[in-house]
Amino acid sequence: MSYLTKSPWILHYDASSCNGCDIEVLAALTPVYDVERFGIINTGNPKHADIFLVTGSVNEQNREILKNTYDQIPNPKVVIAVGICASSGGIFRECYNVMGGIDKVIPVDVWVPGCAARPESIIDGVVKALGILEEKRKAMKIPAGDTA
Amino acid sequence: MTKQIIVPFGPQHPVLPEPIHLDLVLEDEKVVDVIPSIGYIHRGFEKLVEKREFTEYVFIAERTCGICSFIHGATYCQGIEQIMGIQVPERANYLRTIWSEYSRLHSHLLWLGLYADSFGFENLFMNAWRIRERILDVMEQTTGGRVIQGSCKIGGVRKDISNAKLAEMNRDLDSIKREMEELTTVFLKDDTVIHRTRNVGVISRQDAFHLGAVGPTARGSGVAIDLRKTGYGAYGELDFPVITDSCGDCYSRCLVRCKELFTSVDIIQQAIAKIPDGPVDVKVTGAPNGEFFMRAEQPRGELVHYLKGNGTKFLIRSRIRTPTLTNIPPLVKMLQGCDLADVPVIVLSIDPCISCTER
Amino acid sequence: MKQEQTIIPIEVGRLIGSVEQFRNEGYRLAQIGCTKVGDNSFEINYSFDKDYVLQNLRITVTAETEVPSITGMYWGAFVYENEMHDLFGIQVKGINIDFKGTFIRTAIRYPFGVSVAKEEKK
Amino acid sequence: MGFFEMTKTALRTVLSRPATILYPAQAAKRTPLTRGHIIFDGSKCISCSICQRKCPAQAILLSKEAKSWQIDRFRCVMCSSCVDTCPAKCLSMDPVYTAPASAKGVEVFTITYVKPPKPEKKEEPIQ
Amino acid sequence: MIPEPWAAIVNAVIYLLLAPVVGGLIAGIDRRITARMQGRVGPPLLQPFYDVGKLFEKENLVVTTTQNFYVLSYLVFMAVSGALFFSGGDMLLVIFAFTLSHIFLVLGAYAAFSPYSHVGAERELIQIIAYEPMIIITAAGMYMVTKSFYVSDIVQSAVPIVLYLPGVFIGYLIVLTIKLRKSPFDLSTSHHAHQELVKGVTTDFAGPNLAKIEIAHWYEYVFLLGVVYLFFGFNPLLAIAAIIIAYFLEILIDNTTSRVKWQMTLRSAWLVAGTLGIINLGVLYYLRMVIVP
Amino acid sequence: MQVSQLLIFLVLFPLIAAFFLLFARKSLERNWIVKLAALAIGAVSLWLLVAGFDKGMMMFGVSGKALDLAMLAIELVIAVYLLWLGLKHKKYSVVILVVIQAALLLWFELAFGHTLVELPNNLFVDQFSIIMAMIIGIIGSLICVYALGYMEIFHEHHKEIVDRQGMFFFILFVFLSAMFGLVFSNNLLWVLFFWEITTLCSFLLIGYSQTTEATNNAFLALAMNMLGGIAFVVALIYLATLDPSGRLLELSTLLKSGYAVAIVPAVLICFAGLTKAAQMPFSSWLVGAMVAPTPVSALLHSSTMVKAGVYIIVRFAPVLTGTTEGLMIALVGGFTFLLTSCMAISQSNAKKVLAYSTIANLGLIVACAGVGTYNLMWVAILLIIFHAIAKSLLFLCVGTVEHRIGSRDIEDMGGLIERMPKMAVMMFIGMAGMFLAPFGMIISKWAAIEAFIQAPFGLIFIIILAFGGSATLFFWSKWMGKIISVMRNQENVEKTVPQDKYTVLWILTALVVIVALIFPLISSVLIEPYIMDVYGYTTRLAEANIIIMLLMLGLLMIMPFSMLFESKTPRIAPPYMGGRTTEGGMKFHGSLGMSRDLVLSNYYLRTYFGEEKLFMVGVLACWGIILIALVMVVGVVL
Ligand code: SF4
Ligand code: SF4
Ligand code: SF4
Ligand code: SF4
Ligand code: SF4
Ligand code: SF4
Ligand code: SF4
Ligand code: SF4
C-alpha cells in the first residue's frame, strides 16, 4: 500500500446542497467520528487535497466553481459525491436551476447515498475511494517510464 | 495612491461551509470595501409546488435546509393548517415545540463550533460538536433522522415519543446543560475569545432594526424580536424570556445564543412536564384555498413561509423568506472597516445559512 | 393561535407614500415577496411588522410595470428587490445596490416570470 | 482570570477516554427508527403505484406490464413517504443504510403478488 | 571556542539525518495529544511521515516553476541552520541562516501571485519581525552568561543558564509559539484549514513542494527545541524534561486559545517578549558590570 | 608616480575633467570625456590601492598658505552666491545661516590668520582613506558613466526641464574632486573647504530640475548642512584659540592629542557629521533630496557624500571611545537606525525606501563609531564599504526601472522578474546584499552584535539592532516579493535599456558578490592594519565562521541551478482564488457580475510605522540627546 491511502486529505465543497450533508461531512471530523484516525485532514485548499467531497446538486452558478476547484487538485485524485443531491439531484432533480448530480460536471468515483448521508456512510465512502486512489496512482506512474 | 489588495473570498473557502462570495478590498488588512455575491445554492425549489402535491411538499420544505430542517417542515405545515383551518392535537403541538427546541440546541451548538473555528479555536469547535452529537442522538432516536428529521406532517406529527422516552430526555438534558455551561463559559470569559469578538462587527440598535435584522443578530443589538412570543405550537403555554444584549457586536450575538441554549433546555423541560396525552395527528382532507404568512422563530431568527393555494392539490406559491436573507444587509454594514481576520468572525456571527436564503 | 395579519391592496403609485408611513410609524420591513397570479400579472407583497402584527401592502403589476425601489426608506430592501428582478423579471427602479441580474443567476431567465410560461407552453 | 478558560476542559479530556466511536471497527450508532433504506416485499405489492406518485424524489418506478418494482437508491431521500402511503404495507424502512458504490444503478424487484380469486375476497367479511 | 572540526561535522551529519525523524515524531505526538485534548482518538503516531510520503507521490502543481527553487532553498537553508546549531556553531550565524531560509519561504509565496499566498507571505513577514528580536536577545543573553556565542560553549557551560535568564526563557517560549505556528499566533498558515487564509503562505504549494516545506518544519522543530535545551544545558536530563514540558505547554496553549490578530501578535512579541528579555538582560548587565565588575 | 602625486592627481584630475565637461556641448563629446575620465579615476584609485595599502599612514606637505587663502576666497564667493540665491528665493533661514558662517569664517581669518603656521602635512593617506578613495573612485565614476544614459532619457521624458547637462556633469566631477580632497586632507581647514563644496554640489544637484519642490528641498538640505558647517567652523575656532599656531588643525595631531583637547572639536565636528549623514533630527533633508535625478541620489546621497559625514565621525571614533559624549552620538545613530528602519516599512516610493534605509545604515555606522571600540570601528568601516556598493546598485536599478515602467513606486514593480528579468536579478542581489546572510550587510550586523556586546552599554545597541534589523528585513523582503511575483501576460520591456547602463550595473552587481566573497581579504589588508594603527590591537571574524559563510554563499549561488534538475515537470495551474474563475491577465469574476483585476499590494502597517509619528519621536529624542551632548561640551569648555 502506498502512503497515499494512509493520508487522504479531503476538500469539501458545497455545490448547492441543503446543508444536511455538509454538516454531516463536518461531523465526521469531530470527536465522535474523528476521521483523522485515518489520517484524513480537511484541508480547505484544492491544491493540498486528494479527495474531493462534493455535496449538493450543482446549480448553474456552481458549475464553473466546481470545475475550477477540481482542476486545481493535483493528481491522483478522487471525487466522492456525498448525498442524494450530489448523486442525482435527489428531491431537487426537477428544479430549473439544478444540474442534477455532480457527474454532469466532473467525473465521480464514489457515490455515497443518504439524505443526509450519515457520517458512517461518508467514512465508508472514503475507504472505498482509497482503493480507487491507489489504482489511479499506479496508473499515473506507468507513463512516467517505470516498468511497473 | 491607495495600496489595495483584492481578495476573492469564497465561494470555495474553508471557513464557509456553504458557498457565498465576497469581493474584499483591503488596505493592509483593513477591509475598505466588500461586495457580496450569492446565488450558489439557488435551486429554485419554490417552483416545485407546481409539480408536487402540497402534502409531499413537506419533504421539500424540510430540505430547505439541513440545519433547521424540522422548523421549516413545521412552519410549512402550520401555514397550510392555518389556511385549511385544521386543528392539530395538543400533543402534536407539544412535540413540534420539543423538536423545534432540540433543533435550536443543535443549531446553536453547531454555530458555536463553527464560530469558534472562525477565530481559530479548534478545541472549542470540537467540544461544541461533541455535545451536539448528544442532541442529534435524541433526534435520531425520536424521529429516525439525524439532520433531516422528517417527522412533521400536515395535521400533526408522524411519530410519537413515548412518555418514558420523554422522561429520559429530560434527565439527559440536565447533564447536557452542565456540559454546555462549561462550554459557554469559554465563549464568554476567555480573554483570547473576547479579544476576537468584543467590539468587532458592531451594529447599532437603530441600524439593526431598520436594516431588517432578525433573530440573535437583532437581539444582540437590543431589538427584542422573538416570534415564539406569537405563541404558535405550544409556545403560548410555556414561559420563557426573550434574550437580548445591547452591545451589538459579535460578542453580544454570541452571548444571546449562549443564553438561548439554556432557554431552550428550559422550554423543553417545561414542555415535557406539561405535555398532554392523546393522538398526534388528524386526518387531512381537501386542499388549501387561501393564503397565509406563517412566521416562526428559527435559530437564526424570523422565518416567513408565505403560502397561497387555489383549492387544488398544487399550491400556486410558496415563498420562503429566511432569516439570513434579511440579515445580509446588516452584515454588509458590519463588515465595513473591519480587519481581514474579522471577516470570518463577523460573517459567522450572523449565523449565515445560505441554503435557505437562496432556496 | 392565529398570527395576526392584514393585506392592504394599493396602487403602485401610492407605494412609496405608504411605505414611508410604515417606516415613520416604526415598522420593520419583514419581507417583500412576489406571486404570479396570471399570465402577466404579479402580486407583490410588502410585509411590515410591529409588535408581531404583520401588515402587508399589496400591489398588482405586470412585467412591464416599473416598480419604484423602497431602498430609500429601507436600505436593506435591495436583497428582495434584486431577487424580484432576477426571478420574476419585475423591473425595479432605483435600487441602491443594483446587481443588474447577477444577484441570483439562473439557468433560465426569470424562472417565475412571463417568459417561462411561454417557453413551457411551447 | 479570563485567560486559559479552556485549560480545565482540555486537561480533563486529555486524561479521559475519547468520545470517538471507532467505526468501522466498532459498530455504528443506530436506532430502530433510523431511516436506512427501503425494503420491498414483492409478495404483497398490489401494483397500485401510489408509492410512485407519493415519492417526492421520483425514485420508484412501477411497471405493471413487466411486473417489476424498481427503486433508484441514488434518488431515494429516505423520507418514508412511500412506506406511509402504501396500502398493502409491502414497504418498510430498514435502519441499515445503502452502501456507497462506485457506480449508480437501479434495483429491480419482481412483484410476485397474485391477486386472490374473487370469491375468497367476498368471503372475507364473513370470516 | 570553536568546536573540533570533525566533531562538529559528525554532529551536523547526525542532525541532518536524525532531525527529520525526530521532528516528524514530535509532529506525530503533537497531533495525537491535540486530538486527545479535543476528546478524539487522533491519527497514528507515524501520520506525519505518511503525509510527507503521500505528498511525494502526488503531482507537482505550481503557479510558477520558480516556486520549486524557493522551496528547495527554504529546506536547504533550514537544514543548514539547524546543522550549524548542532555542530556547535555561532548562534548569530545560525539565526541569520534561519532567517534566510524563511525569507525563501516567503518569496515562494510571493512568487505565486495569489491573494491568499500573498496575505500569508505578508503575515509570515510580520511574524518574522515579531520573533526575530527575541531570538537575538536570547543569543545575547546566553553570551552574557557564558561569554560565548558558540553553541558548543554554551551547551558545555556548567552555569544554570535558565536561572540567569528566566525572563528571556519566558520570552523565548512566547516566540516559540509563533514559530511552531500554534494558536494564538498561527497567523500565516496552520496545520488545518485556516479560517481567513485557507492555507496562507503554503496555499499555492502542492505535492512534493509541500512535502519539502513539511520536512523543513521538522528540522525547525528540532532546532527550536534545541535552543530550549541550551537553557538547561547544565543538566541534560532536566533539559530533556524541560523540552517535553515546554512542548506540552505549547500544545496546551494551542488548544486553549483562539487566534489573535497580527496587531496583537506583533505587540505581544515585541512588548511582552521584548520587555521581559530586555529587563532580564538589563538586570544581568547591571549585576555583572556594576555590582561585580 | 609617487603616492603623493596620485593623491594630487585624484583631487585635481576630476576638476580638470569637470571644466572640459562644462564646455562640452555635444553629447558625444560628453560621453567620451566622462567615460575616459571615469576610467582614469578608477584606474588611479586602484593604483593608489596597490601603492598604498601596506604603507600605513603617509603624510605629505603641500605648500599651503596661498592655497588656504584661495580656499577662503572661494568659500566667501560661494557664500555670496548662496546669499543671493537665498534672497532670491526668500529662504531667510538659509540667508541667516550663510551670514553666520561667513562671519565666523572671516572672524577666524582675521583673528587667527596671522598666527597660524603653515602645516607640514596638509595631505595624508592611510588605509581608511584608501577605502574611501576606492568608493569614490570606482563606484563614483561608475555612477557618472551611468548618469550619461540616464540624463539623456531624463530629458527626453521631461521636456519642461531645461537641459543643463553640461552643468550637471561639471558639478558631478567637481564633487568627485571635493570628495577626494576631503578624504585626503589632513588639514581641518581643507576638510572644511571640501566639506562645504560637497554641500554646495549637493544643493545644486538637488535643485537641478528647478521645480518648486526641488528648490525647496535643495534649500532644506542646504540649511541643515549649513548648521553642520557652522559647528565645524566653531570647532576650528575653538582649536585655534587653544593653540593659535594652528597645529591642532592637523587632523592626525588632533586625534592623538587626547580627550581633554579633542573632545570639544570632536563633538562639534561629529555634529557636522550628523547633519551631513542626515541623522535623525536632520534626516528629512535626505528624504527630500530624492527629488534629484537618481544618479545623484546614488552618488551623493547614498554612496559618497553622506559617507563623508560618517567618515569624519569614524575618524574621531578613537577620541569618543568610552566617553559619555561618544555614547550620546552613538545613541543618535542608534535611534536613527531603529526609527528610520521602521519608517521605511510605511513607504512605497522606492527612492524613499532607499533613502530611509541609507539613513538607517548611516545611523548604524554612527552608532558603531560613537561607541568607538576597536571592533566596532572595524564594523563601521565594513559597513561603509558594503553599503556603498549595494545601495548604489539599488539606486541605479531603481533609476533604470523607473525609466522603463515610468514609476518609482514599489507597487508598480510587480512581476519585474518577467518584465525586466535582468534588472530584477540585479535588484534581487542588491537587496540580498542589504539584509540577507551571507552578504555584506548581514556580516556587518553580525559583527556589530558581537562587538557591541563587549562594549560598555552595548546592550542598548544590541536591542536596537535586534528590533531595527527585523524592521529592515520586513521592507526588503516585501519589496523582493513584489519584484519576483509572477503575474502572467507581462511584456518584457527590458530590451531598450542601453548597454552602458548594463555594464555599470553588472559591475556593481558583481562587486556586491565579490566583496562578500573577499571581505576577509579586504579586512586583513586594509581594515585591520588601520585599526591596529589606531588602537594597537585589532579584530576579525573567526576563521571557521568565515568558511561557513563562504560555503553558504557558494550554496546560495548554486541553488538556482537546481531548477535545471527538476525530476517531475510540474503542472501549471492558476493561483487559488476561492474557486473563482480567472481569465488571462489576472482578472477574475467578482461580485455584481464584474470582471475584476487581481490587485495585490504590500502591507505598510502605517498605524504602527507611520512616517510622521515616528519622525516626531525621533526628532524629539535625538534633539534631546544632541542638546545634552552640546551642554556637556559647553561644560568642558567652561
Ligand atoms: S442529499 Fe439530502 S441532506 Fe444531502 S444535501 Fe441533498 S437534500 Fe440535503
Ligand atoms: S462606497 Fe466606498 S467602499 Fe464602496 S466602492 Fe465606493 S468607495 Fe469603495
Ligand atoms: S435558518 Fe438555516 S437552519 Fe434554519 S431552516 Fe433555514 S437554512 Fe435551515
Ligand atoms: S440558514 Fe438556511 S442554509 Fe443555512 S442551515 Fe439554515 S436553513 Fe440551512
Ligand atoms: S423513501 Fe421517500 S424518496 Fe425513498 S422511495 Fe420512498 S418515498 Fe421515495
Ligand atoms: S409498493 Fe405499495 S404503494 Fe407501491 S405499488 Fe406496491 S402496493 Fe402500491
Ligand atoms: S487553525 Fe485551528 S483548527 Fe486549524 S490547525 Fe490551527 S489550531 Fe487547528
Ligand atoms: S521615469 Fe519618470 S521621473 Fe524618471 S525621468 Fe522619466 S518621466 Fe521623469
PDB file of N, CA, C and O in Angstrom, chain C residues 7-16 32-35 37 41-46 56-62 65-68 84 90:
ATOM      1  N   ILE C   7     -53.956  42.321   4.818  1.00  0.00           N
ATOM      2  CA  ILE C   7     -53.415  42.611   3.496  1.00  0.00           C
ATOM      3  C   ILE C   7     -54.127  43.844   2.974  1.00  0.00           C
ATOM      4  O   ILE C   7     -55.350  43.905   2.953  1.00  0.00           O
ATOM      5  N   ILE C   8     -53.327  44.859   2.598  1.00  0.00           N
ATOM      6  CA  ILE C   8     -53.908  46.116   2.139  1.00  0.00           C
ATOM      7  C   ILE C   8     -53.535  46.319   0.682  1.00  0.00           C
ATOM      8  O   ILE C   8     -52.381  46.625   0.377  1.00  0.00           O
ATOM      9  N   PRO C   9     -54.483  46.114  -0.250  1.00  0.00           N
ATOM     10  CA  PRO C   9     -54.136  46.333  -1.661  1.00  0.00           C
ATOM     11  C   PRO C   9     -54.043  47.830  -1.936  1.00  0.00           C
ATOM     12  O   PRO C   9     -54.883  48.604  -1.470  1.00  0.00           O
ATOM     13  N   ILE C  10     -53.017  48.233  -2.652  1.00  0.00           N
ATOM     14  CA  ILE C  10     -52.872  49.645  -3.018  1.00  0.00           C
ATOM     15  C   ILE C  10     -52.415  49.767  -4.458  1.00  0.00           C
ATOM     16  O   ILE C  10     -52.032  48.774  -5.093  1.00  0.00           O
ATOM     17  N   GLU C  11     -52.428  50.991  -4.966  1.00  0.00           N
ATOM     18  CA  GLU C  11     -51.944  51.274  -6.316  1.00  0.00           C
ATOM     19  C   GLU C  11     -50.423  51.392  -6.266  1.00  0.00           C
ATOM     20  O   GLU C  11     -49.854  51.786  -5.258  1.00  0.00           O
ATOM     21  N   VAL C  12     -49.787  51.104  -7.382  1.00  0.00           N
ATOM     22  CA  VAL C  12     -48.326  51.230  -7.443  1.00  0.00           C
ATOM     23  C   VAL C  12     -47.913  52.656  -7.082  1.00  0.00           C
ATOM     24  O   VAL C  12     -46.950  52.881  -6.351  1.00  0.00           O
ATOM     25  N   GLY C  13     -48.659  53.598  -7.548  1.00  0.00           N
ATOM     26  CA  GLY C  13     -48.307  54.989  -7.329  1.00  0.00           C
ATOM     27  C   GLY C  13     -48.289  55.382  -5.854  1.00  0.00           C
ATOM     28  O   GLY C  13     -47.578  56.296  -5.456  1.00  0.00           O
ATOM     29  N   ARG C  14     -49.064  54.661  -5.043  1.00  0.00           N
ATOM     30  CA  ARG C  14     -49.132  55.045  -3.637  1.00  0.00           C
ATOM     31  C   ARG C  14     -48.112  54.297  -2.780  1.00  0.00           C
ATOM     32  O   ARG C  14     -48.042  54.485  -1.570  1.00  0.00           O
ATOM     33  N   LEU C  15     -47.346  53.450  -3.470  1.00  0.00           N
ATOM     34  CA  LEU C  15     -46.438  52.568  -2.723  1.00  0.00           C
ATOM     35  C   LEU C  15     -45.485  53.356  -1.837  1.00  0.00           C
ATOM     36  O   LEU C  15     -45.415  53.142  -0.619  1.00  0.00           O
ATOM     37  N   ILE C  16     -44.752  54.264  -2.470  1.00  0.00           N
ATOM     38  CA  ILE C  16     -43.712  54.974  -1.725  1.00  0.00           C
ATOM     39  C   ILE C  16     -44.304  55.676  -0.514  1.00  0.00           C
ATOM     40  O   ILE C  16     -43.788  55.562   0.611  1.00  0.00           O
ATOM     41  N   ILE C  32     -40.359  41.231   1.250  1.00  0.00           N
ATOM     42  CA  ILE C  32     -41.067  41.590   0.037  1.00  0.00           C
ATOM     43  C   ILE C  32     -41.152  40.310  -0.775  1.00  0.00           C
ATOM     44  O   ILE C  32     -40.146  39.626  -0.957  1.00  0.00           O
ATOM     45  N   GLY C  33     -42.293  39.963  -1.222  1.00  0.00           N
ATOM     46  CA  GLY C  33     -42.426  38.720  -1.959  1.00  0.00           C
ATOM     47  C   GLY C  33     -43.340  38.911  -3.138  1.00  0.00           C
ATOM     48  O   GLY C  33     -44.177  39.812  -3.171  1.00  0.00           O
ATOM     49  N   CYS C  34     -43.192  38.052  -4.101  1.00  0.00           N
ATOM     50  CA  CYS C  34     -43.895  38.220  -5.355  1.00  0.00           C
ATOM     51  C   CYS C  34     -44.608  36.916  -5.691  1.00  0.00           C
ATOM     52  O   CYS C  34     -44.097  35.837  -5.411  1.00  0.00           O
ATOM     53  N   THR C  35     -45.788  37.020  -6.230  1.00  0.00           N
ATOM     54  CA  THR C  35     -46.533  35.833  -6.625  1.00  0.00           C
ATOM     55  C   THR C  35     -47.100  36.062  -8.015  1.00  0.00           C
ATOM     56  O   THR C  35     -47.649  37.129  -8.291  1.00  0.00           O
ATOM     57  N   VAL C  37     -49.868  35.639 -10.489  1.00  0.00           N
ATOM     58  CA  VAL C  37     -51.275  35.280 -10.342  1.00  0.00           C
ATOM     59  C   VAL C  37     -51.995  35.166 -11.677  1.00  0.00           C
ATOM     60  O   VAL C  37     -53.139  34.747 -11.728  1.00  0.00           O
ATOM     61  N   SER C  41     -49.375  38.875 -14.716  1.00  0.00           N
ATOM     62  CA  SER C  41     -49.889  39.632 -13.596  1.00  0.00           C
ATOM     63  C   SER C  41     -49.230  39.108 -12.326  1.00  0.00           C
ATOM     64  O   SER C  41     -49.192  37.896 -12.089  1.00  0.00           O
ATOM     65  N   PHE C  42     -48.658  40.020 -11.581  1.00  0.00           N
ATOM     66  CA  PHE C  42     -47.926  39.627 -10.384  1.00  0.00           C
ATOM     67  C   PHE C  42     -48.413  40.416  -9.188  1.00  0.00           C
ATOM     68  O   PHE C  42     -48.667  41.614  -9.289  1.00  0.00           O
ATOM     69  N   GLU C  43     -48.537  39.712  -8.076  1.00  0.00           N
ATOM     70  CA  GLU C  43     -48.807  40.406  -6.823  1.00  0.00           C
ATOM     71  C   GLU C  43     -47.487  40.588  -6.110  1.00  0.00           C
ATOM     72  O   GLU C  43     -46.694  39.659  -6.027  1.00  0.00           O
ATOM     73  N   ILE C  44     -47.290  41.786  -5.609  1.00  0.00           N
ATOM     74  CA  ILE C  44     -46.097  41.982  -4.778  1.00  0.00           C
ATOM     75  C   ILE C  44     -46.566  42.372  -3.387  1.00  0.00           C
ATOM     76  O   ILE C  44     -47.346  43.302  -3.220  1.00  0.00           O
ATOM     77  N   ASN C  45     -46.092  41.603  -2.411  1.00  0.00           N
ATOM     78  CA  ASN C  45     -46.476  41.884  -1.032  1.00  0.00           C
ATOM     79  C   ASN C  45     -45.310  42.500  -0.282  1.00  0.00           C
ATOM     80  O   ASN C  45     -44.213  41.960  -0.265  1.00  0.00           O
ATOM     81  N   TYR C  46     -45.565  43.632   0.313  1.00  0.00           N
ATOM     82  CA  TYR C  46     -44.567  44.266   1.181  1.00  0.00           C
ATOM     83  C   TYR C  46     -45.051  44.064   2.599  1.00  0.00           C
ATOM     84  O   TYR C  46     -46.101  44.578   2.983  1.00  0.00           O
ATOM     85  N   ASN C  56     -49.492  43.910   5.379  1.00  0.00           N
ATOM     86  CA  ASN C  56     -48.969  43.683   4.035  1.00  0.00           C
ATOM     87  C   ASN C  56     -49.568  44.671   3.059  1.00  0.00           C
ATOM     88  O   ASN C  56     -50.785  44.776   2.947  1.00  0.00           O
ATOM     89  N   LEU C  57     -48.685  45.375   2.366  1.00  0.00           N
ATOM     90  CA  LEU C  57     -49.144  46.201   1.261  1.00  0.00           C
ATOM     91  C   LEU C  57     -49.090  45.326   0.027  1.00  0.00           C
ATOM     92  O   LEU C  57     -48.106  44.621  -0.185  1.00  0.00           O
ATOM     93  N   ARG C  58     -50.132  45.365  -0.750  1.00  0.00           N
ATOM     94  CA  ARG C  58     -50.096  44.535  -1.952  1.00  0.00           C
ATOM     95  C   ARG C  58     -50.293  45.397  -3.180  1.00  0.00           C
ATOM     96  O   ARG C  58     -51.266  46.150  -3.271  1.00  0.00           O
ATOM     97  N   ILE C  59     -49.385  45.292  -4.128  1.00  0.00           N
ATOM     98  CA  ILE C  59     -49.613  45.931  -5.420  1.00  0.00           C
ATOM     99  C   ILE C  59     -49.691  44.838  -6.459  1.00  0.00           C
ATOM    100  O   ILE C  59     -49.081  43.770  -6.298  1.00  0.00           O
ATOM    101  N   THR C  60     -50.453  45.080  -7.477  1.00  0.00           N
ATOM    102  CA  THR C  60     -50.545  44.103  -8.557  1.00  0.00           C
ATOM    103  C   THR C  60     -50.014  44.768  -9.813  1.00  0.00           C
ATOM    104  O   THR C  60     -50.420  45.864 -10.174  1.00  0.00           O
ATOM    105  N   VAL C  61     -49.047  44.107 -10.441  1.00  0.00           N
ATOM    106  CA  VAL C  61     -48.350  44.745 -11.559  1.00  0.00           C
ATOM    107  C   VAL C  61     -48.214  43.758 -12.706  1.00  0.00           C
ATOM    108  O   VAL C  61     -48.479  42.557 -12.564  1.00  0.00           O
ATOM    109  N   THR C  62     -47.776  44.262 -13.832  1.00  0.00           N
ATOM    110  CA  THR C  62     -47.384  43.384 -14.942  1.00  0.00           C
ATOM    111  C   THR C  62     -45.870  43.460 -15.056  1.00  0.00           C
ATOM    112  O   THR C  62     -45.223  44.271 -14.410  1.00  0.00           O
ATOM    113  N   THR C  65     -44.526  46.879 -15.762  1.00  0.00           N
ATOM    114  CA  THR C  65     -44.664  47.986 -14.811  1.00  0.00           C
ATOM    115  C   THR C  65     -43.317  48.266 -14.150  1.00  0.00           C
ATOM    116  O   THR C  65     -42.621  47.342 -13.740  1.00  0.00           O
ATOM    117  N   GLU C  66     -42.982  49.530 -14.062  1.00  0.00           N
ATOM    118  CA  GLU C  66     -41.769  49.868 -13.311  1.00  0.00           C
ATOM    119  C   GLU C  66     -42.146  50.083 -11.859  1.00  0.00           C
ATOM    120  O   GLU C  66     -42.946  50.946 -11.530  1.00  0.00           O
ATOM    121  N   VAL C  67     -41.577  49.282 -11.004  1.00  0.00           N
ATOM    122  CA  VAL C  67     -41.887  49.394  -9.585  1.00  0.00           C
ATOM    123  C   VAL C  67     -40.816  50.254  -8.947  1.00  0.00           C
ATOM    124  O   VAL C  67     -39.625  50.016  -9.155  1.00  0.00           O
ATOM    125  N   PRO C  68     -41.177  51.261  -8.174  1.00  0.00           N
ATOM    126  CA  PRO C  68     -40.144  52.074  -7.541  1.00  0.00           C
ATOM    127  C   PRO C  68     -39.474  51.304  -6.403  1.00  0.00           C
ATOM    128  O   PRO C  68     -40.120  50.510  -5.718  1.00  0.00           O
ATOM    129  N   MET C  84     -36.481  39.853  -6.748  1.00  0.00           N
ATOM    130  CA  MET C  84     -37.710  40.012  -7.515  1.00  0.00           C
ATOM    131  C   MET C  84     -37.384  40.181  -8.995  1.00  0.00           C
ATOM    132  O   MET C  84     -38.029  39.623  -9.870  1.00  0.00           O
ATOM    133  N   ILE C  90     -39.388  41.399 -12.701  1.00  0.00           N
ATOM    134  CA  ILE C  90     -40.038  42.675 -12.380  1.00  0.00           C
ATOM    135  C   ILE C  90     -39.001  43.793 -12.468  1.00  0.00           C
ATOM    136  O   ILE C  90     -37.884  43.638 -11.970  1.00  0.00           O
TER     137      ILE C  90
END
